[in-house]
PDB file of C-alpha atoms in Angstrom:
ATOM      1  CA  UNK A  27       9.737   2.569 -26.914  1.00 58.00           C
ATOM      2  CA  UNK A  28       8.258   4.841 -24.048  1.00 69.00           C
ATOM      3  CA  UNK A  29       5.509   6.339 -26.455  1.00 73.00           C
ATOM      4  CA  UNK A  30       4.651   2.187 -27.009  1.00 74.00           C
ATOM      5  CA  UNK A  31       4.555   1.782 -23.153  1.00 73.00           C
ATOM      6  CA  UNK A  32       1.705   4.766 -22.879  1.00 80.00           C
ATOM      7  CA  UNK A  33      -0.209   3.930 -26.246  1.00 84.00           C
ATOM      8  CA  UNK A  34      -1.184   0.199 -25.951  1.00 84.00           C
ATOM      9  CA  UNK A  35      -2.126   0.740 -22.136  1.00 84.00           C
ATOM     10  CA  UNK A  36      -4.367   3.567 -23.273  1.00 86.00           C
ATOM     11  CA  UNK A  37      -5.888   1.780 -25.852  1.00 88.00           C
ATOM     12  CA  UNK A  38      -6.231  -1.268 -23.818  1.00 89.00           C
ATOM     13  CA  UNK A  39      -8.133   0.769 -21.342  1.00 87.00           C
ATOM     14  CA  UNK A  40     -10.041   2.933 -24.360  1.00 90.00           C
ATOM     15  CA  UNK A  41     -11.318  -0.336 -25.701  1.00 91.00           C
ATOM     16  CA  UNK A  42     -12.262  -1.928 -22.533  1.00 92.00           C
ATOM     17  CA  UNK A  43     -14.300   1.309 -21.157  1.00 89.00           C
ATOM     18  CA  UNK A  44     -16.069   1.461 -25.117  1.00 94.00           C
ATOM     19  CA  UNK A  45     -17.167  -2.588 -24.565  1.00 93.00           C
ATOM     20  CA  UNK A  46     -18.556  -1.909 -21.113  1.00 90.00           C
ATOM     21  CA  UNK A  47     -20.289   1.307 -22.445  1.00 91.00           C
ATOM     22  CA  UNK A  48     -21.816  -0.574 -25.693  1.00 93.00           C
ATOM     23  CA  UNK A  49     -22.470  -3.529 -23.465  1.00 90.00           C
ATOM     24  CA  UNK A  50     -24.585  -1.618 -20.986  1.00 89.00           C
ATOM     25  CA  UNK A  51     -26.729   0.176 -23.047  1.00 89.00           C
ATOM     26  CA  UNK A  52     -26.553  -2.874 -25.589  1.00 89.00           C
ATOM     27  CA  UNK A  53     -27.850  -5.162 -23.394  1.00 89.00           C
ATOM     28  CA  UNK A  54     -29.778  -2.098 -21.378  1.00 87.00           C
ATOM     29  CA  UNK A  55     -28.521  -3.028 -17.738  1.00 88.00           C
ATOM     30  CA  UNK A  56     -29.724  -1.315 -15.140  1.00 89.00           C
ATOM     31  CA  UNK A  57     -27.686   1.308 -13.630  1.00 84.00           C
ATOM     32  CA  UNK A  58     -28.082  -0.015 -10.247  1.00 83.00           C
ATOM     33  CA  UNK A  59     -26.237  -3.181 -11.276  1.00 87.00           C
ATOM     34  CA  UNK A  60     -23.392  -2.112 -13.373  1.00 88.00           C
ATOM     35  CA  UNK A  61     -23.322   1.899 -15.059  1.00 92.00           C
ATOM     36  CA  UNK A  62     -21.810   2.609 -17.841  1.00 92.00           C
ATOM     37  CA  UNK A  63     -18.754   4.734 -17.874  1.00 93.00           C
ATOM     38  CA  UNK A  64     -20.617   7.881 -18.713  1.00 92.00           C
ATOM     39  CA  UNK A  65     -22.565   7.404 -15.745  1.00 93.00           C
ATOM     40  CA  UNK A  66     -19.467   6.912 -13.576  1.00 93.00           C
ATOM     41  CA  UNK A  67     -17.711  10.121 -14.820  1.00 94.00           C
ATOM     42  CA  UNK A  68     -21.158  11.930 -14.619  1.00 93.00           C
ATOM     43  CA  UNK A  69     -21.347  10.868 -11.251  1.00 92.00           C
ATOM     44  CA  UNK A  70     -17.834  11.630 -10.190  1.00 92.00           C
ATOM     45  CA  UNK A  71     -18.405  15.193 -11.761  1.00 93.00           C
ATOM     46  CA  UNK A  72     -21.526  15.684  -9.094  1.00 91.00           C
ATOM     47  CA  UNK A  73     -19.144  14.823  -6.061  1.00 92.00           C
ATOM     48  CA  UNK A  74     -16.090  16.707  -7.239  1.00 91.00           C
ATOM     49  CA  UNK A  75     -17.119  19.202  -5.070  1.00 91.00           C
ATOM     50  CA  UNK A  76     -16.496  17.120  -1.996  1.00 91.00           C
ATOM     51  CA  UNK A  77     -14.304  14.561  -3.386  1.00 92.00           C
ATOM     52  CA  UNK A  78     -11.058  16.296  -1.862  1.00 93.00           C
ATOM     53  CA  UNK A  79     -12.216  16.584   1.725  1.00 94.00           C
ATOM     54  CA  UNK A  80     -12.818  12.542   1.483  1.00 95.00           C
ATOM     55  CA  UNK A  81      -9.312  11.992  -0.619  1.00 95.00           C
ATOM     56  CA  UNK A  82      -7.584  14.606   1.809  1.00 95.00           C
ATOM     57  CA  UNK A  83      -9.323  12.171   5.008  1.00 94.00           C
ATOM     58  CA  UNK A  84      -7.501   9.310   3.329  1.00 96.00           C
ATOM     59  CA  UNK A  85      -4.534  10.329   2.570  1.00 96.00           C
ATOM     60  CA  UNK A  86      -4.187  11.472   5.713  1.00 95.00           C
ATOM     61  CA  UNK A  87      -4.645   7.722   7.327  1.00 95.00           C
ATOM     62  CA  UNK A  88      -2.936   6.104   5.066  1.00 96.00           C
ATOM     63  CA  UNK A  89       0.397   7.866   4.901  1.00 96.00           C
ATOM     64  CA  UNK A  90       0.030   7.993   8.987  1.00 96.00           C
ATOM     65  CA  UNK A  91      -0.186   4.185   8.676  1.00 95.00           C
ATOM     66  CA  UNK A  92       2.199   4.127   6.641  1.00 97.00           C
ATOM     67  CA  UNK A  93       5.007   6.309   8.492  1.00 96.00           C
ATOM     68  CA  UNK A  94       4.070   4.465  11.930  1.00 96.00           C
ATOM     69  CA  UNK A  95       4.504   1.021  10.472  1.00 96.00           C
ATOM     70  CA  UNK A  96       7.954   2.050   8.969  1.00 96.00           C
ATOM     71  CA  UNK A  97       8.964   3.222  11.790  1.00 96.00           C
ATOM     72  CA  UNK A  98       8.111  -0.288  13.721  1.00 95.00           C
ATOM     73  CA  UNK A  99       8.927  -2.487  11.124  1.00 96.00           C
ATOM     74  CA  UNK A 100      12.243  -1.528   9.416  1.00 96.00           C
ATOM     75  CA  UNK A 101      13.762  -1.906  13.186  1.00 95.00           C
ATOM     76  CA  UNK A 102      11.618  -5.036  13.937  1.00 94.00           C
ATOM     77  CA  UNK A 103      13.076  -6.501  10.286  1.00 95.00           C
ATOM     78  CA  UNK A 104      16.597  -5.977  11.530  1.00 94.00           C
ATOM     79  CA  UNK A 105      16.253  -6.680  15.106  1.00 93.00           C
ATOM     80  CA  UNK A 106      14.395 -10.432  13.359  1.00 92.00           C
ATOM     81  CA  UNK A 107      17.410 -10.690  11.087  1.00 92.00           C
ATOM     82  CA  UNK A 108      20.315 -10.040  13.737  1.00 89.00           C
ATOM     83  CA  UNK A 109      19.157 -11.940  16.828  1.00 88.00           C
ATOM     84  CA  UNK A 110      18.416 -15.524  15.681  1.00 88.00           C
ATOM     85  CA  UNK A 111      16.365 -15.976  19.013  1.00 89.00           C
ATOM     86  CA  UNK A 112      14.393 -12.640  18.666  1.00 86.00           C
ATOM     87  CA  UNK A 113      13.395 -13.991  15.944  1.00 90.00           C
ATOM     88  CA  UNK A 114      12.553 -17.733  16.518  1.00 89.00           C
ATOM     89  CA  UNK A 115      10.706 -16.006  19.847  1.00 90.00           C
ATOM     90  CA  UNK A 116       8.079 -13.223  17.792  1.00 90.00           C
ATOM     91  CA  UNK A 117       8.485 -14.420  13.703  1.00 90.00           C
ATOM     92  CA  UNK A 118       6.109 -17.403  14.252  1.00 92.00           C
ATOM     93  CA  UNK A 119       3.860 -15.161  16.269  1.00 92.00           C
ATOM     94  CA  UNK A 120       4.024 -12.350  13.675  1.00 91.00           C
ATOM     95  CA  UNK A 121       3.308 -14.911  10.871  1.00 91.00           C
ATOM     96  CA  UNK A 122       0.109 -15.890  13.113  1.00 92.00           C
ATOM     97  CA  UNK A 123      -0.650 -12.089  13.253  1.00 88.00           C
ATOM     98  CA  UNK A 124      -0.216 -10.979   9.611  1.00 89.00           C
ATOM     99  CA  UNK A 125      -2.792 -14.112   8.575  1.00 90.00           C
ATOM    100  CA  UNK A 126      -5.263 -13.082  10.406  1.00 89.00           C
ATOM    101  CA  UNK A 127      -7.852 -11.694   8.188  1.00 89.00           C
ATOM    102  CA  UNK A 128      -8.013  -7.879   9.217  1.00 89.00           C
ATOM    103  CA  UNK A 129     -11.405  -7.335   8.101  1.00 87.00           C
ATOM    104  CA  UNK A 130     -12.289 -10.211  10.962  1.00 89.00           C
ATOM    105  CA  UNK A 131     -10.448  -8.112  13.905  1.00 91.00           C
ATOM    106  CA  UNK A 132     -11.277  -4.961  12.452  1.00 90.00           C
ATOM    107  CA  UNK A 133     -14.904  -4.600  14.884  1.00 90.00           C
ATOM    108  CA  UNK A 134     -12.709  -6.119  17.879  1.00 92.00           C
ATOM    109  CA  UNK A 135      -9.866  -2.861  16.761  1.00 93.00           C
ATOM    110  CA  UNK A 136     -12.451  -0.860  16.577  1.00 90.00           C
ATOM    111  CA  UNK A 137     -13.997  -1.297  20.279  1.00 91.00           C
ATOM    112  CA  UNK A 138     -10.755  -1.325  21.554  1.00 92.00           C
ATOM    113  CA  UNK A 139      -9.730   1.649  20.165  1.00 91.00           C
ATOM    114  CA  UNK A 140     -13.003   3.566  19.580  1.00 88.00           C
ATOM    115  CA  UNK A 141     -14.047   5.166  16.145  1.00 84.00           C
ATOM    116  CA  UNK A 142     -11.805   7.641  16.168  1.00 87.00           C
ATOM    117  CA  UNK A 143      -8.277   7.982  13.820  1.00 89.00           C
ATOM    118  CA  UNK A 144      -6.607   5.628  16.141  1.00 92.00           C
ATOM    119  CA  UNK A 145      -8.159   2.453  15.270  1.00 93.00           C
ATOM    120  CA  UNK A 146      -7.978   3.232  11.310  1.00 93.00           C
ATOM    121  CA  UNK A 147      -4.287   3.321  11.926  1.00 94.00           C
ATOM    122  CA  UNK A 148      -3.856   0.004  14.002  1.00 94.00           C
ATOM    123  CA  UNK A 149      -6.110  -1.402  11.049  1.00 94.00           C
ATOM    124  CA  UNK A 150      -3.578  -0.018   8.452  1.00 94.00           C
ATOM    125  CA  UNK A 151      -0.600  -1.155  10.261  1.00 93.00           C
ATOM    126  CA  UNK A 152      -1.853  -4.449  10.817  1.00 92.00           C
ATOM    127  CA  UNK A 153      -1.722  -4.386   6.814  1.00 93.00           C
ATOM    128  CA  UNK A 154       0.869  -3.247   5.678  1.00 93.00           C
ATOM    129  CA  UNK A 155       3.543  -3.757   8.230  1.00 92.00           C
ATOM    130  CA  UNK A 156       4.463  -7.644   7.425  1.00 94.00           C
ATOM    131  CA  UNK A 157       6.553  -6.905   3.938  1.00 95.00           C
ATOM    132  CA  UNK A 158       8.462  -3.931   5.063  1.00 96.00           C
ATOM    133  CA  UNK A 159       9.560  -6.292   8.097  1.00 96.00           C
ATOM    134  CA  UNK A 160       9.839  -9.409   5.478  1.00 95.00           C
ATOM    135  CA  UNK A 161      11.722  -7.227   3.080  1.00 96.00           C
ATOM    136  CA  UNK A 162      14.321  -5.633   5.656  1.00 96.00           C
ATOM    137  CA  UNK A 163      15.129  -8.535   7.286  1.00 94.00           C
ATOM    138  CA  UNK A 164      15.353 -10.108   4.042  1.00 94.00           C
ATOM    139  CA  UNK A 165      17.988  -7.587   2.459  1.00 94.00           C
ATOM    140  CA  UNK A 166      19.819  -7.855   6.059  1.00 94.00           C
ATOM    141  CA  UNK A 167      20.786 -11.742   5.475  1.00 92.00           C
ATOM    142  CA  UNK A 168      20.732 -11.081   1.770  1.00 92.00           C
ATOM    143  CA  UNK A 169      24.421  -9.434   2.605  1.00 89.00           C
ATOM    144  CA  UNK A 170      27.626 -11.331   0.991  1.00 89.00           C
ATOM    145  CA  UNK A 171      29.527 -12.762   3.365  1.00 88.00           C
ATOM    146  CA  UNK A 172      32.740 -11.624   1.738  1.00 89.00           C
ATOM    147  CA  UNK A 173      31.781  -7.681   2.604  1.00 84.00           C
ATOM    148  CA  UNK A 174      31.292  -9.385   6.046  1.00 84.00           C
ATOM    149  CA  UNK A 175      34.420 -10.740   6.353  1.00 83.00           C
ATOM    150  CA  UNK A 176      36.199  -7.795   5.055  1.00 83.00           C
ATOM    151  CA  UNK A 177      34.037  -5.697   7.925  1.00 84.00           C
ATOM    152  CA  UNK A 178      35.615  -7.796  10.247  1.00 83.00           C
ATOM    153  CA  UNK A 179      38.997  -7.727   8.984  1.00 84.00           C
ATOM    154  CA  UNK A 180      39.320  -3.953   9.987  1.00 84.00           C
ATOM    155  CA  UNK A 181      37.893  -4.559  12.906  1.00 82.00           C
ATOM    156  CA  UNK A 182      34.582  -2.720  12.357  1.00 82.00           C
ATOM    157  CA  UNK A 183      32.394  -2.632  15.468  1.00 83.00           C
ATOM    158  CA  UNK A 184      28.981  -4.751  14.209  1.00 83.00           C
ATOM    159  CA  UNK A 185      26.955  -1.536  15.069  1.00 84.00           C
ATOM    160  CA  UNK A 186      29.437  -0.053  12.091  1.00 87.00           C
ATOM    161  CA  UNK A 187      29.049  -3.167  10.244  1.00 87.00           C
ATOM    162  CA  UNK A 188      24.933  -3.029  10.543  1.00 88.00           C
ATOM    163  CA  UNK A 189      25.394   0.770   9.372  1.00 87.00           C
ATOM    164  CA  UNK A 190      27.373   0.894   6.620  1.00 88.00           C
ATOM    165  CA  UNK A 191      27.516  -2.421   5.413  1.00 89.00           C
ATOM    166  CA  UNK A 192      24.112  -4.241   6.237  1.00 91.00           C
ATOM    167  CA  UNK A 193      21.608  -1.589   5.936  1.00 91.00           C
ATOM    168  CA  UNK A 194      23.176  -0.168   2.404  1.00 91.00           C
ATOM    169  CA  UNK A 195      22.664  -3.393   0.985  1.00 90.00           C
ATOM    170  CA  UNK A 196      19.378  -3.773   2.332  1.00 93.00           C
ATOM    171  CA  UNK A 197      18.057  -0.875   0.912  1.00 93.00           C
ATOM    172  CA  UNK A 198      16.727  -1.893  -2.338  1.00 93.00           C
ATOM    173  CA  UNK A 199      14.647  -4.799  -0.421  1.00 95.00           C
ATOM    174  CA  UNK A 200      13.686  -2.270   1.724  1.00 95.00           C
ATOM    175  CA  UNK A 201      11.952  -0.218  -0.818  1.00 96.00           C
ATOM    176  CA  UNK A 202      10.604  -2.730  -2.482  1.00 94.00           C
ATOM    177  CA  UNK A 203       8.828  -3.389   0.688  1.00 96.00           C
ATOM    178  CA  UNK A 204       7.500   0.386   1.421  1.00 97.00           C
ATOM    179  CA  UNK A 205       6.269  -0.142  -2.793  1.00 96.00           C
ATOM    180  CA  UNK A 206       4.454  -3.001  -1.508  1.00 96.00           C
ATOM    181  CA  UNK A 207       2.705  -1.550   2.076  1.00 96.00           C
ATOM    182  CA  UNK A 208       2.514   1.780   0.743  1.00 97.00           C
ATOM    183  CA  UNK A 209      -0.448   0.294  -2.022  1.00 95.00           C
ATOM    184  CA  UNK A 210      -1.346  -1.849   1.043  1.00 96.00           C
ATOM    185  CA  UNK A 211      -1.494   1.269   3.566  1.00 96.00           C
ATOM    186  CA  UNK A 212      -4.695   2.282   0.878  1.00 95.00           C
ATOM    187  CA  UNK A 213      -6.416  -0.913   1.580  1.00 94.00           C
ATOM    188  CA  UNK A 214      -5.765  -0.640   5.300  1.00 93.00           C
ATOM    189  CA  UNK A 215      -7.514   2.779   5.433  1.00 94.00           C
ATOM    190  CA  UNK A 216     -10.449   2.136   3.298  1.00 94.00           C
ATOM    191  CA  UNK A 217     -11.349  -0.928   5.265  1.00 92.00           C
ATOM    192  CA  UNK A 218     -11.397   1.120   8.498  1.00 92.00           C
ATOM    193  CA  UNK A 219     -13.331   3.715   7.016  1.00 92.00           C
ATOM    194  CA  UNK A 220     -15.853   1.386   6.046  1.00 91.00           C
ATOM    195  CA  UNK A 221     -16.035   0.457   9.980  1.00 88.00           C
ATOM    196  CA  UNK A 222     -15.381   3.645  11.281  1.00 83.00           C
ATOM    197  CA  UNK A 223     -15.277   6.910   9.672  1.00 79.00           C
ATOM    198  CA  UNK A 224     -17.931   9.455   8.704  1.00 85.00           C
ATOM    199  CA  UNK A 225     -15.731  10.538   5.636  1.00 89.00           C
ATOM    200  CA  UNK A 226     -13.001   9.289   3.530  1.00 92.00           C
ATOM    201  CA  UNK A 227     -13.071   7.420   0.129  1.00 94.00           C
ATOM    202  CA  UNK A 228     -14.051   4.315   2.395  1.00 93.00           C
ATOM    203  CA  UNK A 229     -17.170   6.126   3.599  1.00 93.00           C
ATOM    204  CA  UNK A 230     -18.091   7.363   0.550  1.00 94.00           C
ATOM    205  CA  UNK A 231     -18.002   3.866  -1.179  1.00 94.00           C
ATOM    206  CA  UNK A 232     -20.139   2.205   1.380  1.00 94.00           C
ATOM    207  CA  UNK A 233     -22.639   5.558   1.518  1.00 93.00           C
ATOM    208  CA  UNK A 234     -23.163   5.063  -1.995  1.00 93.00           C
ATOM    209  CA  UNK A 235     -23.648   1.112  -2.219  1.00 92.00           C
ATOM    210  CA  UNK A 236     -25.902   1.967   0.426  1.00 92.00           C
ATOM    211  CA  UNK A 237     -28.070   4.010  -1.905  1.00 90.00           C
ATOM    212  CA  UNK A 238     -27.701   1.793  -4.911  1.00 90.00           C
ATOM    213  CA  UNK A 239     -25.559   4.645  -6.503  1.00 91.00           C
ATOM    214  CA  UNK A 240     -22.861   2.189  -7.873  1.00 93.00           C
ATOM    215  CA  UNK A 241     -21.867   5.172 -10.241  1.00 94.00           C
ATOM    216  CA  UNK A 242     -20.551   6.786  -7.203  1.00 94.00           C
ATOM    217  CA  UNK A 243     -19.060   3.853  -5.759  1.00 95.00           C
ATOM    218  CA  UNK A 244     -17.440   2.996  -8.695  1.00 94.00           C
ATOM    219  CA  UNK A 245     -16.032   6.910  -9.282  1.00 95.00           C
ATOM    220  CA  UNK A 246     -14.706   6.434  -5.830  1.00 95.00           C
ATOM    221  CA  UNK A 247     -12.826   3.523  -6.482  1.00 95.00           C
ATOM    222  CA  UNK A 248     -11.104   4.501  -9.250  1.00 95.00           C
ATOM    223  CA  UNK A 249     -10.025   7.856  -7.033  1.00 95.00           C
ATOM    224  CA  UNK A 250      -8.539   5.131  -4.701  1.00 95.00           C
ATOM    225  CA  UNK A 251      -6.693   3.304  -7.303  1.00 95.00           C
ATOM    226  CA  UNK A 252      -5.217   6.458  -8.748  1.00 95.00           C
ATOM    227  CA  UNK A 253      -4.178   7.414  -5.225  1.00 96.00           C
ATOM    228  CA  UNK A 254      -2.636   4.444  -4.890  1.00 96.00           C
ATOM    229  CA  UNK A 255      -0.700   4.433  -8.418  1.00 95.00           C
ATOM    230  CA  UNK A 256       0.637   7.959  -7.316  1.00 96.00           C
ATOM    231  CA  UNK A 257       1.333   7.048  -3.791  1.00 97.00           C
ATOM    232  CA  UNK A 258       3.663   3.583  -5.623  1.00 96.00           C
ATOM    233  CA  UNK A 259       5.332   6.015  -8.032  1.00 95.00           C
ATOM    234  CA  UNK A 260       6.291   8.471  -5.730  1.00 96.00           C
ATOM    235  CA  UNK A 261       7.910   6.270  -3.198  1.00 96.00           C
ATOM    236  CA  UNK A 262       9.649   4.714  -6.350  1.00 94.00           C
ATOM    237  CA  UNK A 263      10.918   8.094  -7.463  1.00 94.00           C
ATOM    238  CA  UNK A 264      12.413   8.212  -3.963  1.00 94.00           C
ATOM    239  CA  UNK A 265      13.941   5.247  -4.209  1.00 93.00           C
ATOM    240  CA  UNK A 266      15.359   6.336  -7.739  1.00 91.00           C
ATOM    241  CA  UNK A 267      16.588   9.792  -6.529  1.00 91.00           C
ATOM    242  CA  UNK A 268      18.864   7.658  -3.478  1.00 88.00           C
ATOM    243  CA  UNK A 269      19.086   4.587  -5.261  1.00 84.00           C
ATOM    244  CA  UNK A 270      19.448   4.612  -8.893  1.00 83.00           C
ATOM    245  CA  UNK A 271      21.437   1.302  -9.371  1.00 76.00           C
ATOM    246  CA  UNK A 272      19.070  -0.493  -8.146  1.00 72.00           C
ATOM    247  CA  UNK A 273      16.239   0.657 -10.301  1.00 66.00           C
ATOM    248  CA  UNK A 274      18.486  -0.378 -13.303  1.00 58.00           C
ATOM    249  CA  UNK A 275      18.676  -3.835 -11.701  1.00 51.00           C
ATOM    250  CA  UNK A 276      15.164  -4.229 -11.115  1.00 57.00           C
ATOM    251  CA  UNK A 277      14.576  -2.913 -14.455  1.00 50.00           C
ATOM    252  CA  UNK A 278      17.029  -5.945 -16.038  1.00 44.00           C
ATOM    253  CA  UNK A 279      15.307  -8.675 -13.875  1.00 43.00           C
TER     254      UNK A 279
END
C-alpha cells in the first residue's frame, strides 16, 4: 500500500513533466514563454552554486515568521476563546485584518518598517498568523463539557483547568494550524522578498522574470515548493512524535 502511495504520484508527475517536454519542443515554444523541463533543471544546475545562500535567506524569514506569529497567536487564540468580550472587542477587527490582501499593504509595511528583515516578518505574520489563532481558539471551545464539569468537580483552579484540560485537547487543532501557517509562512516571505530583499528565493524569482529567464524562475519555484513540503512534514513529524493519537484520527477522517 505505501509503495502504491509513492508509485502513482511519481508517475503522475513522470508523465506530466514528459507532455510538457514533448509539448514544448512539439509545438517549438519559445523558451521565454514556457521551457521545457530540461531547460529548468539545466538552469537550476547553473545557480546551484548560489541557490543555498538564497534558500538559507528564506528559511531564515520564514521560520522567524513563523516562531513570532506562534508565539502571538496561540495566546491571542486562547485569550479569543476564554474571554467572550476579548473576543467580540478584537475578532471582528482581526477578521478585517486577515482579509486584507497583504500584497496591497505590503509597500505601506515596507515604508513603515524599511527594507530591512523587519518588514519581511510583519509581512509573514500578517499571513500566517489568522489559522494558528482560528485553530487554537477553535480546539479551546472544541473541549467536552463533561471533562469540564469533572474539572470543576475537584475544584481545579481554571488556570489548572486551561492547562491540563483545555490546552491538551486543543493540541491537535493547534497543529493543524502551525501545518497550515507554516506552508503560509513560505508565501509570506517570498512576497516580501519580492518588495524588499536583495536575496532570497523571492529575489531570485523576480531577478529572473526580469530577464526573461523563466527557466530560472521556474527552478526557483519548485525549490520553494519543496521547502515548503519539508517545512509541512516536519512540523507533522512533531506533531506525531507528541501526538500520535491524533495522527491516527486524522488519518481515519
Amino acid at each position: 500500500m505505501k509503495l502504491r502511495l509513492i508509485l502513482l504520484p511519481t508517475a503522475s508527475l513522470a508523465a506530466m513533466l514528459a507532455i510538457w517536454e514533448v509539448a514544448v519542443f512539439g509545438f517549438e515554444i519559445p523558451a521565454y514563454l514556457l521551457p521545457a523541463p530540461s531547460r529548468v533543471w539545466s538552469a537550476a544546475v547553473d545557480i546551484a552554486a548560489v541557490l543555498p545562500r538564497h534558500i538559507t535567506a528564506t528559511l531564515l524569514t520564514v521560520l522567524s515568521g513563523f516562531a513570532l506569529s506562534t508565539a502571538i497567536s496561540i495566546p491571542l487564540g486562547v485569550g479569543l476563546s476564554i474571554n467572550k468580550t476579548v473576543s467580540e472587542a478584537l475578532y471582528p477587527l482581526l477578521v478585517f485584518a486577515n482579509a486584507v490582501p497583504v500584497i496591497a499593504v505590503a509597500p505601506i509595511i515596507v515604508v513603515m518598517f524599511g527594507t530591512g528583515l523587519e518588514s519581511r516578518l510583519v509581512i509573514t505574520l500578517m499571513v500566517c498568523f489568522f489559522p494558528i489563532m482560528v485553530a487554537t481558539a477553535t480546539g479551546i471551545l472544541d473541549t467536552p463539557r463533561e471533562y469540564l464539569d469533572l474539572s470543576k468537580s475537584t475544584g481545579a483552579s481554571f488556570g489548572t483547568e486551561l492547562l491540563t484540560i483545555r490546552m491538551p485537547h486543543a493540541a491537535p487543532f493547534i497543529f493543524s494550524g502551525l501545518k497550515i501557517g507554516i506552508t503560509l509562512s513560505v508565501i509570506g516571505a517570498v512576497v516580501g522578498e519580492f518588495i524588499t530583499s536583495q536575496k532570497g528565493l523571492g529575489f531570485l524569482i523576480v531577478s529572473a522574470t526580469t530577464n526573461f529567464d523563466l527557466a530560472q524562475a521556474i527552478a526557483s519555484v519548485v525549490a520553494l515548493a519543496l521547502m515548503s513540503v519539508v517545512l509541512y512534514q516536519i512540523v507533522q513529524q512533531v506533531q506525531k512524535i507528541w501526538l500520535p493519537w491524533s495522527i491516527k484520527a486524522e488519518s481515519m477522517t
